[in-house]
Amino acid sequence: MRVCIGKVGRAHGIDGAFFVEQPSSDDRWWKTGARFLAGGREVEVVAHRRSSGRPVIKLDTQVERGAVLEVTREALPPTDPDEYYAFQLAGLPVAEENGRALGNVNVVVPGVANDVLELDTGLLLPMVEECILEIDLEAGRITVAAGFAD
């Protein structure tokens, strides 16, 4: 399984460098020497910098704008016991603590104050402690507090 860590954005300068769109917050991918897939091909970062707080990288080969930057799941560092990757939540069923089913997670939407679970029912749930009571990856379910779906 591959995990998206960003996309090739607009050019930055004339040397082939580009902004990374939707970059992973794991900065190790945006350093010289990092290796990952771009448009399905293995590439290496040969130069890196930041502009306006965003990663700008140059790869050892040309890639098209919009190409997806990916790593294999095995390349990701392990999470701590109560941590998870957002992609692991996709597809999980969500239910209130009283058992009422709310739907399945479509995507985790990054937010300014907090991330949001977008369910296949159109429901949006804030990823805050008051709402998300439990994320159980082993059992494959998410439990939320009653009242957030109303």
GROMACS .gro file of N, CA and C in nm:
model
  450
    1MET      N    1   0.084  -0.118   0.000
    1MET     CA    2   0.000   0.000   0.000
    1MET      C    3   0.089   0.124   0.000
    2ARG      N    4   0.049   0.222  -0.079
    2ARG     CA    5   0.123   0.349  -0.086
    2ARG      C    6   0.045   0.458  -0.014
    3VAL      N    7   0.121   0.552   0.043
    3VAL     CA    8   0.062   0.663   0.117
    3VAL      C    9   0.108   0.794   0.054
    4CYS      N   10   0.014   0.882   0.025
    4CYS     CA   11   0.045   1.012  -0.035
    4CYS      C   12   0.112   1.101   0.069
    5ILE      N   13   0.226   1.160   0.032
    5ILE     CA   14   0.295   1.255   0.121
    5ILE      C   15   0.294   1.396   0.063
    6GLY      N   16   0.238   1.413  -0.056
    6GLY     CA   17   0.229   1.545  -0.118
    6GLY      C   18   0.206   1.534  -0.268
    7LYS      N   19   0.208   1.649  -0.332
    7LYS     CA   20   0.193   1.655  -0.478
    7LYS      C   21   0.290   1.758  -0.534
    8VAL      N   22   0.328   1.736  -0.659
    8VAL     CA   23   0.416   1.831  -0.727
    8VAL      C   24   0.335   1.957  -0.756
    9GLY      N   25   0.382   2.069  -0.704
    9GLY     CA   26   0.314   2.197  -0.723
    9GLY      C   27   0.381   2.281  -0.829
   10ARG      N   28   0.357   2.411  -0.822
   10ARG     CA   29   0.412   2.501  -0.923
   10ARG      C   30   0.563   2.515  -0.907
   11ALA      N   31   0.625   2.551  -1.019
   11ALA     CA   32   0.770   2.567  -1.021
   11ALA      C   33   0.814   2.680  -0.928
   12HIS      N   34   0.936   2.664  -0.877
   12HIS     CA   35   0.997   2.768  -0.793
   12HIS      C   36   1.135   2.793  -0.851
   13GLY      N   37   1.148   2.899  -0.927
   13GLY     CA   38   1.275   2.928  -0.993
   13GLY      C   39   1.285   2.857  -1.126
   14ILE      N   40   1.407   2.855  -1.181
   14ILE     CA   41   1.427   2.796  -1.314
   14ILE      C   42   1.513   2.670  -1.311
   15ASP      N   43   1.546   2.620  -1.192
   15ASP     CA   44   1.635   2.504  -1.182
   15ASP      C   45   1.562   2.370  -1.173
   16GLY      N   46   1.428   2.371  -1.187
   16GLY     CA   47   1.352   2.246  -1.179
   16GLY      C   48   1.291   2.221  -1.043
   17ALA      N   49   1.317   2.310  -0.947
   17ALA     CA   50   1.258   2.295  -0.813
   17ALA      C   51   1.110   2.331  -0.818
   18PHE      N   52   1.035   2.278  -0.723
   18PHE     CA   53   0.891   2.305  -0.717
   18PHE      C   54   0.842   2.308  -0.573
   19PHE      N   55   0.729   2.376  -0.553
   19PHE     CA   56   0.661   2.374  -0.425
   19PHE      C   57   0.595   2.237  -0.410
   20VAL      N   58   0.594   2.187  -0.288
   20VAL     CA   59   0.520   2.064  -0.259
   20VAL      C   60   0.382   2.105  -0.211
   21GLU      N   61   0.278   2.061  -0.282
   21GLU     CA   62   0.140   2.089  -0.241
   21GLU      C   63   0.095   1.982  -0.143
   22GLN      N   64   0.016   2.020  -0.046
   22GLN     CA   65  -0.037   1.929   0.056
   22GLN      C   66   0.074   1.843   0.115
   23PRO      N   67   0.184   1.907   0.162
   23PRO     CA   68   0.298   1.828   0.210
   23PRO      C   69   0.271   1.758   0.343
   24SER      N   70   0.328   1.641   0.357
   24SER     CA   71   0.327   1.571   0.485
   24SER      C   72   0.396   1.661   0.587
   25SER      N   73   0.350   1.654   0.710
   25SER     CA   74   0.415   1.732   0.815
   25SER      C   75   0.546   1.669   0.860
   26ASP      N   76   0.577   1.551   0.809
   26ASP     CA   77   0.702   1.483   0.839
   26ASP      C   78   0.810   1.540   0.747
   27ASP      N   79   0.888   1.634   0.799
   27ASP     CA   80   0.986   1.707   0.718
   27ASP      C   81   1.100   1.622   0.663
   28ARG      N   82   1.114   1.500   0.711
   28ARG     CA   83   1.225   1.418   0.658
   28ARG      C   84   1.210   1.389   0.510
   29TRP      N   85   1.086   1.394   0.458
   29TRP     CA   86   1.065   1.371   0.315
   29TRP      C   87   1.112   1.487   0.231
   30TRP      N   88   1.129   1.603   0.290
   30TRP     CA   89   1.163   1.724   0.214
   30TRP      C   90   1.308   1.765   0.234
   31LYS      N   91   1.396   1.668   0.261
   31LYS     CA   92   1.539   1.692   0.280
   31LYS      C   93   1.618   1.628   0.167
   32THR      N   94   1.733   1.685   0.138
   32THR     CA   95   1.822   1.627   0.038
   32THR      C   96   1.857   1.484   0.077
   33GLY      N   97   1.845   1.393  -0.020
   33GLY     CA   98   1.874   1.252   0.003
   33GLY      C   99   1.751   1.167   0.026
   34ALA      N  100   1.637   1.230   0.054
   34ALA     CA  101   1.514   1.153   0.076
   34ALA      C  102   1.474   1.085  -0.054
   35ARG      N  103   1.419   0.964  -0.040
   35ARG     CA  104   1.376   0.886  -0.157
   35ARG      C  105   1.229   0.850  -0.138
   36PHE      N  106   1.153   0.861  -0.248
   36PHE     CA  107   1.013   0.825  -0.249
   36PHE      C  108   0.968   0.808  -0.393
   37LEU      N  109   0.840   0.789  -0.415
   37LEU     CA  110   0.786   0.773  -0.550
   37LEU      C  111   0.720   0.902  -0.595
   38ALA      N  112   0.743   0.939  -0.720
   38ALA     CA  113   0.678   1.055  -0.780
   38ALA      C  114   0.618   1.008  -0.911
   39GLY      N  115   0.485   1.012  -0.919
   39GLY     CA  116   0.420   0.962  -1.040
   39GLY      C  117   0.449   0.815  -1.063
   40GLY      N  118   0.472   0.740  -0.955
   40GLY     CA  119   0.497   0.597  -0.964
   40GLY      C  120   0.642   0.558  -0.986
   41ARG      N  121   0.731   0.658  -1.006
   41ARG     CA  122   0.875   0.629  -1.027
   41ARG      C  123   0.954   0.668  -0.903
   42GLU      N  124   1.057   0.589  -0.871
   42GLU     CA  125   1.142   0.622  -0.757
   42GLU      C  126   1.228   0.743  -0.791
   43VAL      N  127   1.232   0.838  -0.697
   43VAL     CA  128   1.309   0.961  -0.715
   43VAL      C  129   1.387   0.992  -0.588
   44GLU      N  130   1.481   1.084  -0.602
   44GLU     CA  131   1.559   1.130  -0.487
   44GLU      C  132   1.560   1.282  -0.485
   45VAL      N  133   1.549   1.338  -0.365
   45VAL     CA  134   1.557   1.483  -0.349
   45VAL      C  135   1.705   1.522  -0.356
   46VAL      N  136   1.738   1.611  -0.453
   46VAL     CA  137   1.877   1.653  -0.469
   46VAL      C  138   1.903   1.794  -0.415
   47ALA      N  139   1.797   1.867  -0.384
   47ALA     CA  140   1.810   2.000  -0.323
   47ALA      C  141   1.680   2.032  -0.252
   48HIS      N  142   1.692   2.104  -0.142
   48HIS     CA  143   1.571   2.143  -0.069
   48HIS      C  144   1.588   2.280  -0.005
   49ARG      N  145   1.477   2.347   0.015
   49ARG     CA  146   1.473   2.475   0.086
   49ARG      C  147   1.328   2.500   0.124
   50ARG      N  148   1.302   2.611   0.187
   50ARG     CA  149   1.165   2.650   0.221
   50ARG      C  150   1.142   2.789   0.165
   51SER      N  151   1.020   2.814   0.124
   51SER     CA  152   0.981   2.947   0.077
   51SER      C  153   0.843   2.975   0.135
   52SER      N  154   0.830   3.085   0.202
   52SER     CA  155   0.704   3.121   0.269
   52SER      C  156   0.658   3.009   0.361
   53GLY      N  157   0.754   2.939   0.424
   53GLY     CA  158   0.722   2.832   0.517
   53GLY      C  159   0.686   2.699   0.453
   54ARG      N  160   0.687   2.694   0.320
   54ARG     CA  161   0.649   2.572   0.249
   54ARG      C  162   0.772   2.503   0.191
   55PRO      N  163   0.768   2.367   0.184
   55PRO     CA  164   0.883   2.297   0.126
   55PRO      C  165   0.892   2.318  -0.025
   56VAL      N  166   1.016   2.341  -0.067
   56VAL     CA  167   1.050   2.350  -0.209
   56VAL      C  168   1.161   2.248  -0.231
   57ILE      N  169   1.141   2.157  -0.327
   57ILE     CA  170   1.242   2.054  -0.351
   57ILE      C  171   1.273   2.044  -0.500
   58LYS      N  172   1.390   1.987  -0.526
   58LYS     CA  173   1.431   1.953  -0.663
   58LYS      C  174   1.463   1.805  -0.661
   59LEU      N  175   1.412   1.734  -0.761
   59LEU     CA  176   1.434   1.590  -0.769
   59LEU      C  177   1.541   1.556  -0.872
   60ASP      N  178   1.589   1.434  -0.869
   60ASP     CA  179   1.693   1.390  -0.963
   60ASP      C  180   1.639   1.365  -1.103
   61THR      N  181   1.511   1.382  -1.123
   61THR     CA  182   1.448   1.367  -1.254
   61THR      C  183   1.328   1.460  -1.263
   62GLN      N  184   1.288   1.493  -1.383
   62GLN     CA  185   1.171   1.579  -1.404
   62GLN      C  186   1.044   1.500  -1.377
   63VAL      N  187   0.948   1.565  -1.314
   63VAL     CA  188   0.816   1.504  -1.294
   63VAL      C  189   0.710   1.608  -1.326
   64GLU      N  190   0.594   1.560  -1.370
   64GLU     CA  191   0.487   1.651  -1.410
   64GLU      C  192   0.422   1.717  -1.290
   65ARG      N  193   0.378   1.840  -1.312
   65ARG     CA  194   0.302   1.910  -1.209
   65ARG      C  195   0.176   1.829  -1.180
   66GLY      N  196   0.144   1.817  -1.052
   66GLY     CA  197   0.027   1.741  -1.011
   66GLY      C  198   0.057   1.595  -0.979
   67ALA      N  199   0.179   1.549  -1.013
   67ALA     CA  200   0.215   1.410  -0.983
   67ALA      C  201   0.209   1.387  -0.832
   68VAL      N  202   0.160   1.271  -0.796
   68VAL     CA  203   0.148   1.235  -0.655
   68VAL      C  204   0.284   1.188  -0.603
   69LEU      N  205   0.321   1.236  -0.485
   69LEU     CA  206   0.442   1.194  -0.416
   69LEU      C  207   0.399   1.093  -0.310
   70GLU      N  208   0.459   0.973  -0.314
   70GLU     CA  209   0.414   0.865  -0.227
   70GLU      C  210   0.531   0.790  -0.165
   71VAL      N  211   0.500   0.721  -0.056
   71VAL     CA  212   0.592   0.627   0.007
   71VAL      C  213   0.513   0.499   0.034
   72THR      N  214   0.585   0.390   0.049
   72THR     CA  215   0.516   0.267   0.088
   72THR      C  216   0.484   0.277   0.236
   73ARG      N  217   0.382   0.208   0.277
   73ARG     CA  218   0.340   0.211   0.418
   73ARG      C  219   0.455   0.167   0.509
   74GLU      N  220   0.536   0.073   0.463
   74GLU     CA  221   0.648   0.023   0.542
   74GLU      C  222   0.754   0.130   0.566
   75ALA      N  223   0.759   0.232   0.480
   75ALA     CA  224   0.859   0.339   0.495
   75ALA      C  225   0.821   0.440   0.604
   76LEU      N  226   0.697   0.435   0.649
   76LEU     CA  227   0.652   0.528   0.752
   76LEU      C  228   0.705   0.486   0.888
   77PRO      N  229   0.740   0.582   0.972
   77PRO     CA  230   0.785   0.547   1.106
   77PRO      C  231   0.669   0.490   1.187
   78PRO      N  232   0.697   0.401   1.281
   78PRO     CA  233   0.589   0.346   1.363
   78PRO      C  234   0.526   0.454   1.449
   79THR      N  235   0.399   0.435   1.481
   79THR     CA  236   0.329   0.531   1.565
   79THR      C  237   0.338   0.487   1.711
   80ASP      N  238   0.317   0.581   1.801
   80ASP     CA  239   0.309   0.550   1.942
   80ASP      C  240   0.175   0.481   1.969
   81PRO      N  241   0.157   0.420   2.087
   81PRO     CA  242   0.036   0.343   2.114
   81PRO      C  243  -0.096   0.417   2.088
   82ASP      N  244  -0.108   0.541   2.123
   82ASP     CA  245  -0.233   0.614   2.102
   82ASP      C  246  -0.229   0.705   1.980
   83GLU      N  247  -0.141   0.676   1.886
   83GLU     CA  248  -0.130   0.755   1.764
   83GLU      C  249  -0.171   0.671   1.644
   84TYR      N  250  -0.199   0.738   1.533
   84TYR     CA  251  -0.240   0.671   1.411
   84TYR      C  252  -0.213   0.765   1.295
   85TYR      N  253  -0.215   0.710   1.177
   85TYR     CA  254  -0.207   0.791   1.056
   85TYR      C  255  -0.349   0.815   1.007
   86ALA      N  256  -0.372   0.932   0.950
   86ALA     CA  257  -0.506   0.968   0.903
   86ALA      C  258  -0.560   0.865   0.803
   87PHE      N  259  -0.477   0.813   0.714
   87PHE     CA  260  -0.524   0.717   0.615
   87PHE      C  261  -0.578   0.589   0.680
   88GLN      N  262  -0.533   0.558   0.803
   88GLN     CA  263  -0.580   0.438   0.871
   88GLN      C  264  -0.727   0.451   0.914
   89LEU      N  265  -0.777   0.573   0.920
   89LEU     CA  266  -0.915   0.594   0.963
   89LEU      C  267  -1.016   0.580   0.849
   90ALA      N  268  -0.969   0.594   0.726
   90ALA     CA  269  -1.060   0.585   0.611
   90ALA      C  270  -1.129   0.449   0.608
   91GLY      N  271  -1.261   0.452   0.596
   91GLY     CA  272  -1.340   0.330   0.589
   91GLY      C  273  -1.390   0.279   0.723
   92LEU      N  274  -1.336   0.331   0.834
   92LEU     CA  275  -1.379   0.282   0.964
   92LEU      C  276  -1.522   0.327   0.995
   93PRO      N  277  -1.602   0.238   1.053
   93PRO     CA  278  -1.736   0.278   1.095
   93PRO      C  279  -1.730   0.368   1.218
   94VAL      N  280  -1.821   0.464   1.223
   94VAL     CA  281  -1.828   0.558   1.335
   94VAL      C  282  -1.965   0.542   1.400
   95ALA      N  283  -1.965   0.530   1.533
   95ALA     CA  284  -2.090   0.518   1.607
   95ALA      C  285  -2.083   0.604   1.732
   96GLU      N  286  -2.201   0.650   1.775
   96GLU     CA  287  -2.208   0.723   1.901
   96GLU      C  288  -2.188   0.623   2.015
   97GLU      N  289  -2.157   0.675   2.132
   97GLU     CA  290  -2.134   0.590   2.248
   97GLU      C  291  -2.258   0.509   2.286
   98ASN      N  292  -2.376   0.554   2.244
   98ASN     CA  293  -2.500   0.480   2.271
   98ASN      C  294  -2.526   0.372   2.166
   99GLY      N  295  -2.436   0.358   2.068
   99GLY     CA  296  -2.447   0.254   1.967
   99GLY      C  297  -2.505   0.298   1.834
  100ARG      N  298  -2.558   0.420   1.825
  100ARG     CA  299  -2.618   0.469   1.700
  100ARG      C  300  -2.511   0.484   1.592
  101ALA      N  301  -2.528   0.413   1.481
  101ALA     CA  302  -2.433   0.420   1.369
  101ALA      C  303  -2.447   0.553   1.297
  102LEU      N  304  -2.332   0.615   1.265
  102LEU     CA  305  -2.332   0.745   1.198
  102LEU      C  306  -2.280   0.739   1.055
  103GLY      N  307  -2.211   0.633   1.020
  103GLY     CA  308  -2.154   0.619   0.887
  103GLY      C  309  -2.010   0.573   0.894
  104ASN      N  310  -1.943   0.576   0.780
  104ASN     CA  311  -1.802   0.537   0.770
  104ASN      C  312  -1.719   0.658   0.731
  105VAL      N  313  -1.594   0.659   0.775
  105VAL     CA  314  -1.504   0.770   0.745
  105VAL      C  315  -1.468   0.768   0.597
  106ASN      N  316  -1.495   0.879   0.528
  106ASN     CA  317  -1.451   0.897   0.390
  106ASN      C  318  -1.308   0.945   0.389
  107VAL      N  319  -1.283   1.052   0.466
  107VAL     CA  320  -1.152   1.117   0.465
  107VAL      C  321  -1.136   1.199   0.592
  108VAL      N  322  -1.012   1.220   0.630
  108VAL     CA  323  -0.980   1.313   0.738
  108VAL      C  324  -0.939   1.444   0.672
  109VAL      N  325  -1.015   1.549   0.700
  109VAL     CA  326  -0.990   1.679   0.639
  109VAL      C  327  -0.906   1.763   0.734
  110PRO      N  328  -0.786   1.807   0.690
  110PRO     CA  329  -0.705   1.892   0.777
  110PRO      C  330  -0.776   2.025   0.803
  111GLY      N  331  -0.770   2.071   0.925
  111GLY     CA  332  -0.833   2.197   0.960
  111GLY      C  333  -0.735   2.291   1.026
  112VAL      N  334  -0.776   2.415   1.044
  112VAL     CA  335  -0.691   2.514   1.108
  112VAL      C  336  -0.679   2.485   1.257
  113ALA      N  337  -0.792   2.469   1.324
  113ALA     CA  338  -0.791   2.444   1.468
  113ALA      C  339  -0.781   2.295   1.499
  114ASN      N  340  -0.847   2.213   1.421
  114ASN     CA  341  -0.845   2.067   1.439
  114ASN      C  342  -0.886   2.000   1.307
  115ASP      N  343  -0.848   1.875   1.295
  115ASP     CA  344  -0.891   1.798   1.178
  115ASP      C  345  -1.037   1.760   1.194
  116VAL      N  346  -1.098   1.718   1.083
  116VAL     CA  347  -1.240   1.684   1.082
  116VAL      C  348  -1.258   1.550   1.012
  117LEU      N  349  -1.339   1.462   1.072
  117LEU     CA  350  -1.377   1.337   1.006
  117LEU      C  351  -1.494   1.366   0.915
  118GLU      N  352  -1.479   1.337   0.786
  118GLU     CA  353  -1.589   1.349   0.691
  118GLU      C  354  -1.642   1.209   0.667
  119LEU      N  355  -1.769   1.188   0.701
  119LEU     CA  356  -1.830   1.056   0.687
  119LEU      C  357  -1.901   1.042   0.553
  120ASP      N  358  -1.925   0.918   0.512
  120ASP     CA  359  -1.993   0.892   0.385
  120ASP      C  360  -2.139   0.939   0.386
  121THR      N  361  -2.190   0.974   0.502
  121THR     CA  362  -2.326   1.027   0.515
  121THR      C  363  -2.329   1.178   0.502
  122GLY      N  364  -2.211   1.240   0.485
  122GLY     CA  365  -2.203   1.386   0.475
  122GLY      C  366  -2.179   1.453   0.608
  123LEU      N  367  -2.184   1.377   0.715
  123LEU     CA  368  -2.163   1.431   0.849
  123LEU      C  369  -2.016   1.469   0.868
  124LEU      N  370  -1.991   1.582   0.932
  124LEU     CA  371  -1.857   1.627   0.965
  124LEU      C  372  -1.842   1.627   1.116
  125LEU      N  373  -1.740   1.560   1.166
  125LEU     CA  374  -1.717   1.551   1.310
  125LEU      C  375  -1.578   1.606   1.344
  126PRO      N  376  -1.570   1.700   1.439
  126PRO     CA  377  -1.440   1.756   1.476
  126PRO      C  378  -1.356   1.653   1.552
  127MET      N  379  -1.230   1.648   1.520
  127MET     CA  380  -1.140   1.555   1.590
  127MET      C  381  -1.085   1.623   1.715
  128VAL      N  382  -1.173   1.635   1.813
  128VAL     CA  383  -1.138   1.692   1.944
  128VAL      C  384  -1.177   1.590   2.050
  129GLU      N  385  -1.112   1.596   2.166
  129GLU     CA  386  -1.136   1.498   2.272
  129GLU      C  387  -1.282   1.491   2.315
  130GLU      N  388  -1.350   1.604   2.313
  130GLU     CA  389  -1.490   1.606   2.356
  130GLU      C  390  -1.579   1.526   2.261
  131CYS      N  391  -1.538   1.513   2.136
  131CYS     CA  392  -1.617   1.441   2.035
  131CYS      C  393  -1.568   1.298   2.016
  132ILE      N  394  -1.442   1.281   1.989
  132ILE     CA  395  -1.386   1.148   1.959
  132ILE      C  396  -1.349   1.081   2.090
  133LEU      N  397  -1.426   0.984   2.130
  133LEU     CA  398  -1.401   0.915   2.257
  133LEU      C  399  -1.299   0.803   2.243
  134GLU      N  400  -1.303   0.732   2.129
  134GLU     CA  401  -1.211   0.620   2.111
  134GLU      C  402  -1.189   0.593   1.963
  135ILE      N  403  -1.062   0.570   1.929
  135ILE     CA  404  -1.026   0.520   1.796
  135ILE      C  405  -0.959   0.386   1.821
  136ASP      N  406  -1.025   0.279   1.782
  136ASP     CA  407  -0.975   0.144   1.805
  136ASP      C  408  -0.941   0.082   1.670
  137LEU      N  409  -0.815   0.093   1.633
  137LEU     CA  410  -0.773   0.040   1.502
  137LEU      C  411  -0.782  -0.112   1.497
  138GLU      N  412  -0.752  -0.178   1.608
  138GLU     CA  413  -0.756  -0.325   1.609
  138GLU      C  414  -0.898  -0.376   1.588
  139ALA      N  415  -0.995  -0.313   1.655
  139ALA     CA  416  -1.135  -0.353   1.640
  139ALA      C  417  -1.196  -0.292   1.515
  140GLY      N  418  -1.131  -0.189   1.460
  140GLY     CA  419  -1.180  -0.125   1.339
  140GLY      C  420  -1.304  -0.040   1.361
  141ARG      N  421  -1.298   0.052   1.460
  141ARG     CA  422  -1.415   0.137   1.486
  141ARG      C  423  -1.374   0.265   1.557
  142ILE      N  424  -1.461   0.364   1.543
  142ILE     CA  425  -1.445   0.492   1.611
  142ILE      C  426  -1.572   0.519   1.689
  143THR      N  427  -1.556   0.558   1.815
  143THR     CA  428  -1.670   0.591   1.901
  143THR      C  429  -1.667   0.740   1.930
  144VAL      N  430  -1.782   0.804   1.912
  144VAL     CA  431  -1.792   0.948   1.937
  144VAL      C  432  -1.899   0.976   2.043
  145ALA      N  433  -1.889   1.090   2.105
  145ALA     CA  434  -1.985   1.131   2.207
  145ALA      C  435  -2.120   1.160   2.143
  146ALA      N  436  -2.225   1.131   2.216
  146ALA     CA  437  -2.360   1.160   2.167
  146ALA      C  438  -2.377   1.311   2.158
  147GLY      N  439  -2.456   1.352   2.059
  147GLY     CA  440  -2.487   1.494   2.044
  147GLY      C  441  -2.412   1.566   1.933
  148PHE      N  442  -2.300   1.515   1.890
  148PHE     CA  443  -2.222   1.582   1.786
  148PHE      C  444  -2.282   1.561   1.647
  149ALA      N  445  -2.366   1.461   1.632
  149ALA     CA  446  -2.425   1.432   1.502
  149ALA      C  447  -2.559   1.504   1.482
  150ASP      N  448  -2.608   1.569   1.586
  150ASP     CA  449  -2.739   1.634   1.577
  150ASP      C  450  -2.728   1.779   1.534
   0.00000   0.00000   0.00000
